[in-house]
Coordinates of C-alpha atoms and ligand atoms in Angstrom, one line a residue:
C61 CA 40.0 10.8 -46.5
P62 CA 37.8 7.8 -47.0
W63 CA 35.0 9.6 -45.2
G64 CA 35.0 12.5 -47.5
A65 CA 35.8 16.1 -46.7
P66 CA 33.8 17.6 -43.8
N67 CA 31.2 19.8 -45.1
T68 CA 31.2 22.7 -42.7
A69 CA 29.1 24.8 -44.9
S70 CA 25.9 22.8 -44.2
I71 CA 26.0 23.7 -40.5
S72 CA 25.4 27.3 -41.1
C73 CA 21.8 28.4 -41.1
S74 CA 20.0 31.7 -41.4
L75 CA 19.4 34.1 -38.6
A76 CA 15.6 33.6 -39.0
D77 CA 16.1 29.9 -38.3
V78 CA 17.9 30.5 -35.1
M79 CA 15.4 33.1 -34.0
S80 CA 12.5 30.8 -34.6
E81 CA 14.2 28.0 -32.8
Q82 CA 14.6 30.2 -29.8
L83 CA 11.1 31.3 -30.0
A84 CA 9.9 27.8 -30.2
K85 CA 11.9 26.9 -27.1
E86 CA 10.5 29.8 -25.2
L87 CA 7.0 29.0 -26.2
Q88 CA 7.5 25.4 -25.1
L89 CA 8.9 26.4 -21.8
E90 CA 6.0 28.7 -21.2
E91 CA 3.6 26.0 -22.1
E92 CA 5.3 23.5 -19.9
N93 CA 5.3 25.9 -16.9
A94 CA 1.6 26.5 -17.4
A95 CA 0.8 22.8 -17.8
F96 CA 2.9 21.4 -15.0
P97 CA 3.3 24.1 -12.3
E98 CA 2.8 21.5 -9.5
V99 CA 5.6 19.2 -10.8
V100 CA 8.1 21.8 -9.9
A101 CA 6.4 22.5 -6.5
V102 CA 6.6 18.8 -5.7
A103 CA 10.0 18.2 -7.1
E104 CA 11.6 21.1 -5.4
G105 CA 10.4 19.7 -2.1
P106 CA 12.4 17.6 0.2
F107 CA 13.0 14.7 -2.0
I108 CA 15.5 16.2 -4.3
T109 CA 17.6 18.4 -2.1
G110 CA 20.6 20.2 -3.5
E111 CA 19.7 19.3 -7.1
N112 CA 18.7 21.4 -10.0
I113 CA 14.9 21.8 -10.0
D114 CA 14.7 21.6 -13.8
T115 CA 16.6 18.4 -13.9
S116 CA 14.6 16.8 -11.2
S117 CA 11.3 17.7 -12.8
D118 CA 12.5 16.3 -16.1
L119 CA 13.5 13.1 -14.3
M120 CA 10.1 13.0 -12.7
L121 CA 8.4 13.6 -16.0
A122 CA 10.5 11.0 -17.7
Q123 CA 9.7 8.4 -15.0
M124 CA 6.0 9.2 -15.3
L125 CA 6.1 8.8 -19.0
Q126 CA 8.0 5.6 -18.8
M127 CA 5.5 4.2 -16.4
E128 CA 2.7 5.2 -18.6
F129 CA 4.4 3.7 -21.6
D130 CA 5.1 0.5 -19.8
R131 CA 1.5 0.2 -18.8
E132 CA 0.3 0.8 -22.3
Y133 CA 2.7 -1.7 -23.7
D134 CA 1.5 -4.3 -21.2
A135 CA -2.1 -3.5 -22.1
Q136 CA -1.4 -4.1 -25.7
L137 CA 0.4 -7.3 -24.9
R138 CA -2.6 -8.5 -23.0
R139 CA -4.8 -7.8 -25.9
E140 CA -2.6 -9.8 -28.2
E141 CA -2.4 -12.6 -25.7
K142 CA -6.2 -12.7 -25.6
K143 CA -6.5 -12.6 -29.4
I144 CA -4.0 -15.5 -29.8
N145 CA -5.6 -17.6 -27.1
G146 CA -9.2 -17.0 -28.0
D147 CA -11.4 -19.7 -26.6
S148 CA -8.7 -22.3 -26.8
K149 CA -8.4 -24.6 -23.8
V150 CA -4.6 -24.4 -23.9
S151 CA -3.4 -20.9 -23.6
I152 CA -0.1 -19.2 -24.0
S153 CA 1.1 -16.7 -21.5
F154 CA 2.9 -13.5 -22.4
E155 CA 3.6 -12.7 -18.9
N156 CA 7.4 -12.9 -19.2
Y157 CA 7.3 -10.2 -21.8
R158 CA 5.5 -7.7 -19.7
K159 CA 7.4 -4.5 -18.9
V160 CA 5.8 -4.2 -15.4
H161 CA 6.4 -7.0 -13.1
P162 CA 3.0 -8.4 -11.9
Y163 CA 4.0 -7.4 -8.3
D164 CA 4.5 -3.8 -9.3
S165 CA 1.5 -3.6 -11.6
D166 CA -1.3 -1.3 -10.6
S167 CA -4.0 -3.9 -11.0
S168 CA -7.5 -2.7 -10.4
E169 CA -7.5 -4.6 -7.2
D170 CA -4.6 -2.6 -6.0
E171 CA -6.5 0.6 -6.7
V172 CA -9.1 -0.3 -4.1
D173 CA -9.5 2.6 -1.8
W174 CA -9.6 1.2 1.6
Q175 CA -11.4 4.2 2.7
D176 CA -14.4 2.9 0.9
T177 CA -14.5 -0.2 3.0
R178 CA -17.6 0.3 5.0
H179 CA -16.5 -1.7 8.0
D180 CA -13.2 -2.4 9.6
P181 CA -12.1 -5.6 7.9
Y182 CA -10.0 -6.5 10.9
R183 CA -12.8 -6.7 13.3
A184 CA -13.0 -10.4 12.5
D185 CA -13.4 -12.7 15.4
K186 CA -13.0 -16.0 13.8
P187 CA -9.4 -17.0 14.1
T188 CA -8.4 -20.3 12.5
T189 CA -6.9 -23.1 14.4
T190 CA -3.9 -25.1 13.6
P191 CA -3.5 -28.6 14.7
R192 CA -1.4 -28.8 17.8
R193 CA -1.0 -32.5 18.1
G194 CA 0.7 -32.9 14.7
F195 CA -2.2 -34.8 13.2
I196 CA -5.8 -34.2 12.2
G197 CA -8.7 -36.5 11.5
K198 CA -9.8 -39.8 12.9
G199 CA -9.3 -43.5 12.3
K200 CA -7.9 -44.3 8.9
D201 CA -8.5 -40.7 7.7
I202 CA -5.8 -39.5 10.1
T203 CA -3.3 -37.2 8.6
T204 CA 0.0 -36.6 10.4
K205 CA 2.3 -33.6 9.9
H206 CA 4.6 -36.0 8.1
D207 CA 2.0 -36.5 5.4
E208 CA 3.6 -35.5 2.2
V209 CA 0.8 -33.2 1.0
V210 CA 0.4 -31.4 4.3
C211 CA 4.1 -31.1 4.6
G212 CA 4.4 -29.7 1.1
R213 CA 1.8 -27.1 1.7
K214 CA 3.4 -26.1 5.0
N215 CA 6.7 -25.6 3.2
T216 CA 5.0 -23.5 0.6
A217 CA 3.4 -21.4 3.4
R218 CA 6.7 -21.0 5.1
M219 CA 8.1 -19.3 2.0
E220 CA 6.2 -16.3 3.2
N221 CA 8.8 -15.9 5.9
F222 CA 11.4 -15.1 3.4
A223 CA 12.4 -11.4 3.0
P224 CA 9.9 -9.2 1.3
E225 CA 12.1 -8.7 -1.7
F226 CA 12.4 -12.4 -2.3
Q227 CA 9.5 -13.0 -4.6
V228 CA 8.1 -16.4 -4.0
G229 CA 5.0 -16.1 -6.2
D230 CA 1.6 -17.2 -5.3
G231 CA 2.4 -20.8 -4.3
I232 CA -0.4 -20.8 -1.8
G233 CA -3.0 -19.8 -4.3
M234 CA -1.8 -22.6 -6.6
D235 CA -1.8 -25.1 -3.8
L236 CA 1.8 -25.8 -4.5
K237 CA 3.5 -28.5 -2.5
L238 CA 7.2 -28.2 -1.9
S239 CA 9.3 -31.1 -0.9
N240 CA 11.6 -30.6 2.0
Q241 CA 14.6 -30.8 -0.3
V242 CA 13.3 -28.0 -2.6
F243 CA 12.2 -25.9 0.3
N244 CA 15.6 -26.1 2.1
A245 CA 17.4 -25.2 -1.1
L246 CA 15.1 -22.2 -1.5
K247 CA 15.5 -21.2 2.0
Q248 CA 19.3 -21.3 1.7
H249 CA 19.1 -19.1 -1.4
A250 CA 16.6 -16.7 0.2
Y251 CA 18.9 -16.1 3.2
S252 CA 22.0 -15.4 1.1
E253 CA 19.9 -13.1 -1.1
E254 CA 18.7 -11.3 2.0
R255 CA 22.2 -10.8 3.2
R256 CA 23.3 -9.5 -0.2
S257 CA 20.3 -7.2 -0.4
A258 CA 21.0 -5.9 3.1
R259 CA 24.6 -5.1 2.1
L260 CA 23.5 -3.3 -1.0
H261 CA 20.8 -1.5 0.9
E262 CA 23.0 -0.2 3.5
K263 CA 25.0 1.6 0.9
K264 CA 22.0 2.9 -0.8
E265 CA 20.5 4.1 2.5
H266 CA 23.5 6.2 3.2
S267 CA 23.5 7.9 -0.1
T268 CA 19.8 8.6 -0.1
A269 CA 19.0 9.1 3.5
E270 CA 16.7 12.1 2.9
K271 CA 15.1 11.3 -0.4
A272 CA 13.6 8.0 0.6
V273 CA 10.8 8.1 -1.8
D274 CA 10.8 5.9 -4.9
P275 CA 9.4 7.1 -8.3
K276 CA 6.1 5.3 -7.8
T277 CA 5.5 7.0 -4.5
R278 CA 6.5 10.3 -6.0
L279 CA 3.9 9.7 -8.7
L280 CA 1.3 9.0 -6.1
L281 CA 2.1 12.2 -4.2
Y282 CA 2.2 14.1 -7.4
K283 CA -1.3 12.8 -8.3
M284 CA -2.6 14.0 -5.0
V285 CA -1.2 17.5 -5.7
N286 CA -2.4 17.4 -9.2
A287 CA -5.9 16.4 -8.2
G288 CA -5.9 19.5 -5.9
M289 CA -6.4 17.5 -2.8
L290 CA -3.1 18.8 -1.5
E291 CA -1.9 22.3 -2.2
T292 CA 1.8 21.7 -1.8
I293 CA 4.0 19.2 -0.1
T294 CA 6.4 21.4 1.7
G295 CA 9.0 19.2 3.4
C296 CA 10.0 16.1 5.3
I297 CA 9.2 16.0 9.0
S298 CA 10.7 12.7 9.9
T299 CA 12.6 9.8 8.3
G300 CA 12.3 6.7 10.3
K301 CA 13.3 3.1 9.6
E302 CA 9.8 2.2 8.4
S303 CA 8.3 5.4 7.3
V304 CA 8.9 8.9 6.0
V305 CA 6.6 11.7 7.1
F306 CA 6.0 14.8 5.0
H307 CA 4.2 18.1 5.8
A308 CA 1.7 19.4 3.2
Y309 CA -0.8 22.1 2.9
G310 CA -4.3 20.8 2.3
G311 CA -6.2 21.6 -0.9
K312 CA -9.8 21.2 -1.9
S313 CA -11.8 18.0 -1.5
A314 CA -13.4 16.5 -4.5
T315 CA -16.6 15.9 -2.5
E316 CA -18.5 18.5 -0.6
D317 CA -19.0 16.5 2.6
K318 CA -15.3 16.0 3.3
V319 CA -13.1 18.7 4.5
I320 CA -9.4 18.5 4.0
P321 CA -7.5 19.9 7.0
P322 CA -5.5 23.1 6.2
E323 CA -2.3 21.2 7.1
C324 CA -1.7 17.5 6.5
A325 CA 0.9 15.0 7.5
I326 CA 1.7 12.3 4.9
K327 CA 3.1 9.1 6.2
V328 CA 4.8 7.1 3.5
F329 CA 5.4 3.5 4.6
K330 CA 8.7 2.4 3.1
T331 CA 8.2 -0.4 0.6
T332 CA 11.8 -1.4 0.2
L333 CA 13.0 -2.2 3.6
N334 CA 13.6 -5.3 5.5
E335 CA 12.7 -3.6 8.7
F336 CA 9.1 -4.7 8.3
K337 CA 10.3 -8.2 8.8
N338 CA 10.9 -7.4 12.4
R339 CA 7.3 -6.4 12.9
D340 CA 5.9 -9.7 11.6
K341 CA 5.1 -10.7 15.1
Y342 CA 2.5 -8.0 15.4
I343 CA 0.7 -9.0 12.3
K344 CA 1.3 -12.7 12.0
D345 CA -0.4 -13.5 15.2
D346 CA -3.1 -11.0 14.8
Y347 CA -6.4 -12.8 14.4
R348 CA -7.7 -9.9 12.3
F349 CA -5.1 -10.9 9.7
K350 CA -5.0 -14.6 9.9
D351 CA -7.0 -15.2 6.8
R352 CA -5.3 -12.5 4.7
F353 CA -1.7 -12.6 5.7
S354 CA -0.8 -15.8 4.0
K355 CA -2.3 -14.8 0.7
L356 CA -0.6 -11.5 0.4
N357 CA 2.6 -10.6 -1.4
P358 CA 5.2 -8.5 0.4
R359 CA 4.2 -5.3 -1.2
K360 CA 0.7 -5.8 0.0
I361 CA 1.8 -6.6 3.4
I362 CA 3.5 -3.3 3.7
R363 CA 0.3 -1.6 2.4
M364 CA -1.5 -3.4 5.1
W365 CA 0.5 -1.5 7.7
A366 CA -0.8 1.7 6.3
E367 CA -4.3 0.3 6.2
K368 CA -4.0 -0.9 9.8
E369 CA -2.9 2.6 10.9
M370 CA -5.9 4.1 9.1
H371 CA -8.4 1.8 10.8
N372 CA -6.8 2.1 14.2
L373 CA -6.8 5.9 13.9
T374 CA -10.4 5.8 12.9
R375 CA -11.3 3.7 16.0
M376 CA -9.5 6.2 18.1
Q377 CA -11.1 9.2 16.5
N378 CA -14.5 7.6 17.1
A379 CA -13.7 7.2 20.8
G380 CA -12.6 10.9 21.0
I381 CA -9.0 10.2 21.6
P382 CA -6.8 13.1 20.4
C383 CA -5.0 11.7 17.4
P384 CA -4.5 12.6 13.7
Q385 CA -7.6 12.5 11.6
V386 CA -7.5 10.3 8.5
V387 CA -7.8 12.1 5.3
I388 CA -7.1 9.5 2.7
L389 CA -5.2 6.3 2.2
K390 CA -3.6 5.4 -1.2
K391 CA -1.7 2.2 -1.2
H392 CA 1.2 2.7 1.3
V393 CA 0.6 6.4 1.6
L394 CA -1.5 7.7 4.5
V395 CA -2.6 11.3 4.6
M396 CA -3.8 12.6 7.9
S397 CA -4.3 15.9 9.7
F398 CA -1.1 17.6 10.9
I399 CA -0.6 17.9 14.6
G400 CA 1.2 21.2 14.9
K401 CA 1.1 24.6 13.2
D402 CA 2.7 26.5 10.4
Q403 CA 4.7 23.5 9.2
I404 CA 6.1 23.0 12.7
P405 CA 5.1 19.6 14.1
A406 CA 4.0 19.4 17.7
P407 CA 6.9 18.3 19.9
K408 CA 7.1 14.8 21.2
L409 CA 6.6 14.4 24.9
K410 CA 10.2 13.5 25.2
D411 CA 11.4 16.8 23.7
V412 CA 9.1 19.2 25.6
T413 CA 9.7 20.7 29.0
L414 CA 6.4 20.9 30.9
S415 CA 5.5 22.7 34.1
S416 CA 4.8 20.2 36.9
E417 CA 1.1 21.2 36.5
D418 CA 1.1 20.3 32.8
M419 CA 3.1 17.2 33.5
K420 CA 0.4 16.0 35.9
K421 CA -2.3 16.9 33.4
A422 CA -0.5 15.0 30.7
Y423 CA -0.2 12.0 33.0
Y424 CA -3.9 11.8 33.8
Q425 CA -4.8 12.3 30.2
T426 CA -2.5 9.5 29.1
L427 CA -4.0 7.2 31.7
N428 CA -7.4 8.0 30.4
M429 CA -6.5 7.6 26.8
M430 CA -4.9 4.2 27.5
Q431 CA -8.1 3.1 29.2
Q432 CA -10.3 4.4 26.3
L433 CA -8.0 2.8 23.8
Y434 CA -8.3 -0.6 25.6
K435 CA -12.0 -0.5 26.4
E436 CA -13.6 1.5 23.7
C437 CA -11.3 0.9 20.8
N438 CA -10.3 -2.6 21.8
L439 CA -6.7 -1.8 21.1
V440 CA -3.3 -1.8 22.7
H441 CA -1.0 0.8 21.3
A442 CA 2.0 -1.6 21.4
D443 CA 4.6 1.2 20.8
L444 CA 3.5 3.7 23.4
S445 CA 6.2 5.9 24.8
E446 CA 7.2 9.6 25.0
Y447 CA 8.3 9.2 21.4
N448 CA 4.8 8.6 20.1
M449 CA 3.0 11.2 22.1
L450 CA 2.9 14.7 20.9
W451 CA 2.1 17.8 23.1
H452 CA -0.2 20.1 21.2
D453 CA -2.8 22.6 22.3
G454 CA -2.2 21.8 25.9
K455 CA -2.9 18.1 25.5
V456 CA -1.3 14.8 24.6
W457 CA -2.0 13.4 21.1
L458 CA -1.4 9.7 20.3
I459 CA 0.3 8.9 17.0
D460 CA 2.0 5.9 15.3
V461 CA -0.6 3.2 15.6
S462 CA 0.1 1.0 12.7
Q463 CA 1.4 -1.8 15.0
S464 CA -1.5 -1.5 17.5
V465 CA -3.2 -4.8 18.2
E466 CA -6.4 -6.0 19.9
P467 CA -5.9 -7.1 23.5
T468 CA -6.5 -10.7 22.7
H469 CA -3.6 -10.8 20.2
P470 CA -1.4 -13.7 21.4
H471 CA 1.1 -11.1 22.7
G472 CA -1.4 -8.3 23.3
L473 CA -1.0 -8.2 27.1
E474 CA 2.7 -8.3 26.9
F475 CA 2.7 -5.3 24.5
L476 CA 0.4 -3.5 27.0
F477 CA 2.7 -4.2 29.8
R478 CA 5.6 -2.8 27.9
D479 CA 3.5 0.3 27.1
C480 CA 2.7 0.7 30.8
R481 CA 6.3 0.4 31.7
N482 CA 7.3 3.2 29.3
V483 CA 4.5 5.4 30.4
A484 CA 5.0 4.8 34.1
Q485 CA 8.7 5.4 33.9
F486 CA 8.4 8.5 31.9
F487 CA 5.9 10.2 34.3
Q488 CA 7.6 9.0 37.4
K489 CA 10.9 10.4 36.2
G490 CA 9.0 13.5 35.2
G491 CA 8.1 14.0 38.8
V492 CA 4.5 13.1 38.8
A493 CA 4.0 11.8 42.4
E494 CA 0.6 10.4 41.6
A495 CA 1.9 8.2 38.7
L496 CA 1.0 4.6 39.1
N497 CA 3.8 2.1 38.7
E498 CA 3.8 -0.2 35.7
R499 CA 1.9 -3.0 37.3
E500 CA -0.7 -0.8 38.8
L501 CA -1.1 1.0 35.5
F502 CA -1.5 -2.3 33.7
N503 CA -4.3 -3.3 36.0
A504 CA -5.9 0.1 35.8
V505 CA -5.9 0.0 32.0
S506 CA -6.9 -3.7 31.5
G507 CA -9.3 -4.0 34.4
L508 CA -7.4 -7.2 35.3
N509 CA -6.4 -7.8 38.8
I510 CA -2.9 -9.3 38.7
T511 CA -1.6 -9.3 42.2
A512 CA 2.1 -10.2 41.7
D513 CA 4.2 -7.7 43.4
N514 CA 7.3 -8.1 41.3
E515 CA 8.0 -7.8 37.6
V516 CA 8.9 -11.4 37.0
D517 CA 5.8 -13.0 38.5
F518 CA 3.7 -10.3 36.9
Q519 CA 5.0 -11.0 33.5
A520 CA 4.5 -14.8 34.1
E521 CA 0.9 -14.2 35.0
I522 CA 0.4 -12.1 31.9
E523 CA 1.8 -14.9 29.8
A524 CA -0.4 -17.4 31.5
L525 CA -3.4 -15.4 30.6
E526 CA -2.3 -15.1 27.0
K527 CA -1.8 -18.9 26.9
M528 CA -5.3 -19.4 28.3
N529 CA -6.7 -17.4 25.4
E530 CA -4.6 -19.4 22.9
D531 CA -5.9 -22.6 24.4
H532 CA -9.4 -21.3 24.2
V533 CA -8.8 -20.5 20.5
Q534 CA -7.5 -24.0 19.9
N535 CA -10.4 -25.7 21.6
H536 CA -13.3 -23.5 20.6
G537 CA -12.1 -21.9 17.4
K538 CA -12.6 -18.4 18.7
K539 CA -10.9 -16.1 21.0
L540 CA -12.2 -14.9 24.3
A541 CA -14.5 -12.0 24.2
T542 CA -12.4 -10.3 26.8
F543 CA -10.0 -11.4 29.4
S544 CA -11.8 -12.2 32.6
S545 CA -11.8 -9.1 34.7
D546 CA -13.1 -8.0 38.1
G547 CA -15.5 -5.6 36.7
D548 CA -14.8 -2.6 34.5
P549 CA -11.5 -0.8 34.8
P550 CA -11.8 2.1 37.1
I551 CA -11.8 5.3 35.2
Y552 CA -9.1 7.5 36.6
D553 CA -9.6 11.2 36.5
E554 CA -8.1 14.2 38.2
Ligands
ADP936 P1 7.6 6.1 12.8 O1 7.0 4.7 12.6 O2 8.6 6.4 11.8 O3 8.0 6.4 14.2 P2 5.5 8.1 13.3 O4 4.0 7.9 12.9 O5 5.8 8.0 14.7 O6 6.3 7.0 12.4 O7 5.9 9.4 12.7 C1 7.3 9.9 12.8 C2 7.3 11.3 13.3 O8 6.6 12.1 12.3 C3 6.6 11.5 14.6 O9 7.5 11.3 15.6 C4 6.2 12.9 14.5 O10 7.2 13.8 14.9 C5 5.9 13.1 13.0 N1 4.5 13.0 12.8 C6 3.8 11.8 12.4 N2 2.5 12.0 12.2 C7 2.3 13.3 12.4 C8 1.1 14.2 12.4 N3 -0.1 13.7 12.1 N4 1.3 15.5 12.7 C9 2.5 16.0 13.0 N5 3.6 15.2 13.1 C10 3.5 13.9 12.8
MN937 MN1 7.0 6.9 16.0

């Protein structure tokens, strides 16, 4: 045999060797268990159902190590890049050799804890105007929309409309001007990519319906447990199209002044789905986002939903509306107090059978909350229905406010009317004789006095009001303080 005779003798080893190997293994296991007890606790949670715990924690560890390795590699690469470039005016970029795509990297900016923002950054009231007439300027400085530069910039901005997965880079930051031809070719490509990704995604979604958390998110959750902020993440309460909600037992707070609730809900906004595209209309036209939206990459836009939910919850909390209390926001993961007890979430209003007395109580409370939300928080829920109201401790709690907008949002009043329709229908069907109809409810909440007695005319008047505000924005560069009202909305009470 050209390879030589197999030497079986060399395999044999002494009993002592075997013993010590076993001992080493045992020791290692022991050590691992002591060092990473939480890994198992997290891993055996809902994300890896039906799988061997050991394997999943190995996978988890491997992923964490890989991420750490990639980060270190990139850091080294950056150092080398810096060394080579020195003070030279012309620099070489190593970006293409990085392990972590810039979009995925945890840059220091990304680490910003929005909780530390002293004020609500969305309270801005300086919306920007866009020229309506298709030209700006006067005399020979006139620029029309057919101007090459303007048109090029517009095309670049329009790239933001492509699917979140379609990475368009920071064209706006670079003041990139795309010709129509290039833009159209890109658009074509983006759409076919979107369709392809949707197809792929559909398959993936079916196979991983329950474990919708990617390694990065897992790592984030793991860090929270490891830091002691959360005791254990016990299980998944809900998997929606846009978010996954987990239950967790609260741990200890790093700071004295903050108390972590004994039970928490963790809302993880999905970073992978196209679904968020459908919500563009909420955010795109929101004055609070005008300046920021165009500059953000898709990942950040999804984080913005979490951020928005946090700020809206805080406003509601300040107004005394029963709602989850914000614990912490990390990227696209929002931790809040759990509405419910012993891991059992409070039922949605649609799932609970209330006595007629409780139903009436719930109605008046909802009416009050809608008024408070509008008047004191300057918000319209925009997805209010029996699905997003929980019944707990004998009262209604409002949740799911990431899409909530200010009343002067270009479609704010339409959203409010939709909310009113849902609420009115629910309580009327629920047998509350006192329940106002949707139009009365709308007036009661907004303090407006729209007199139309049928849905179509009412809707038309709402749209006219919205248009009035838009025109005001166009002409004065700022939105109306409030919609003109006939005095304060009457506060309804029992
Ligand atoms: P989605 O956008 O997926 O509808 P939600 O915020 O409505 O997100 O959360 C989905 C579900 O998770 C809710 O219907 C509710 O049952 C549960 N849930 C969310 N937040 C909490 C919380 N703070 N306490 C208890 N249950 C919650
Ligand atoms: Mn919901």
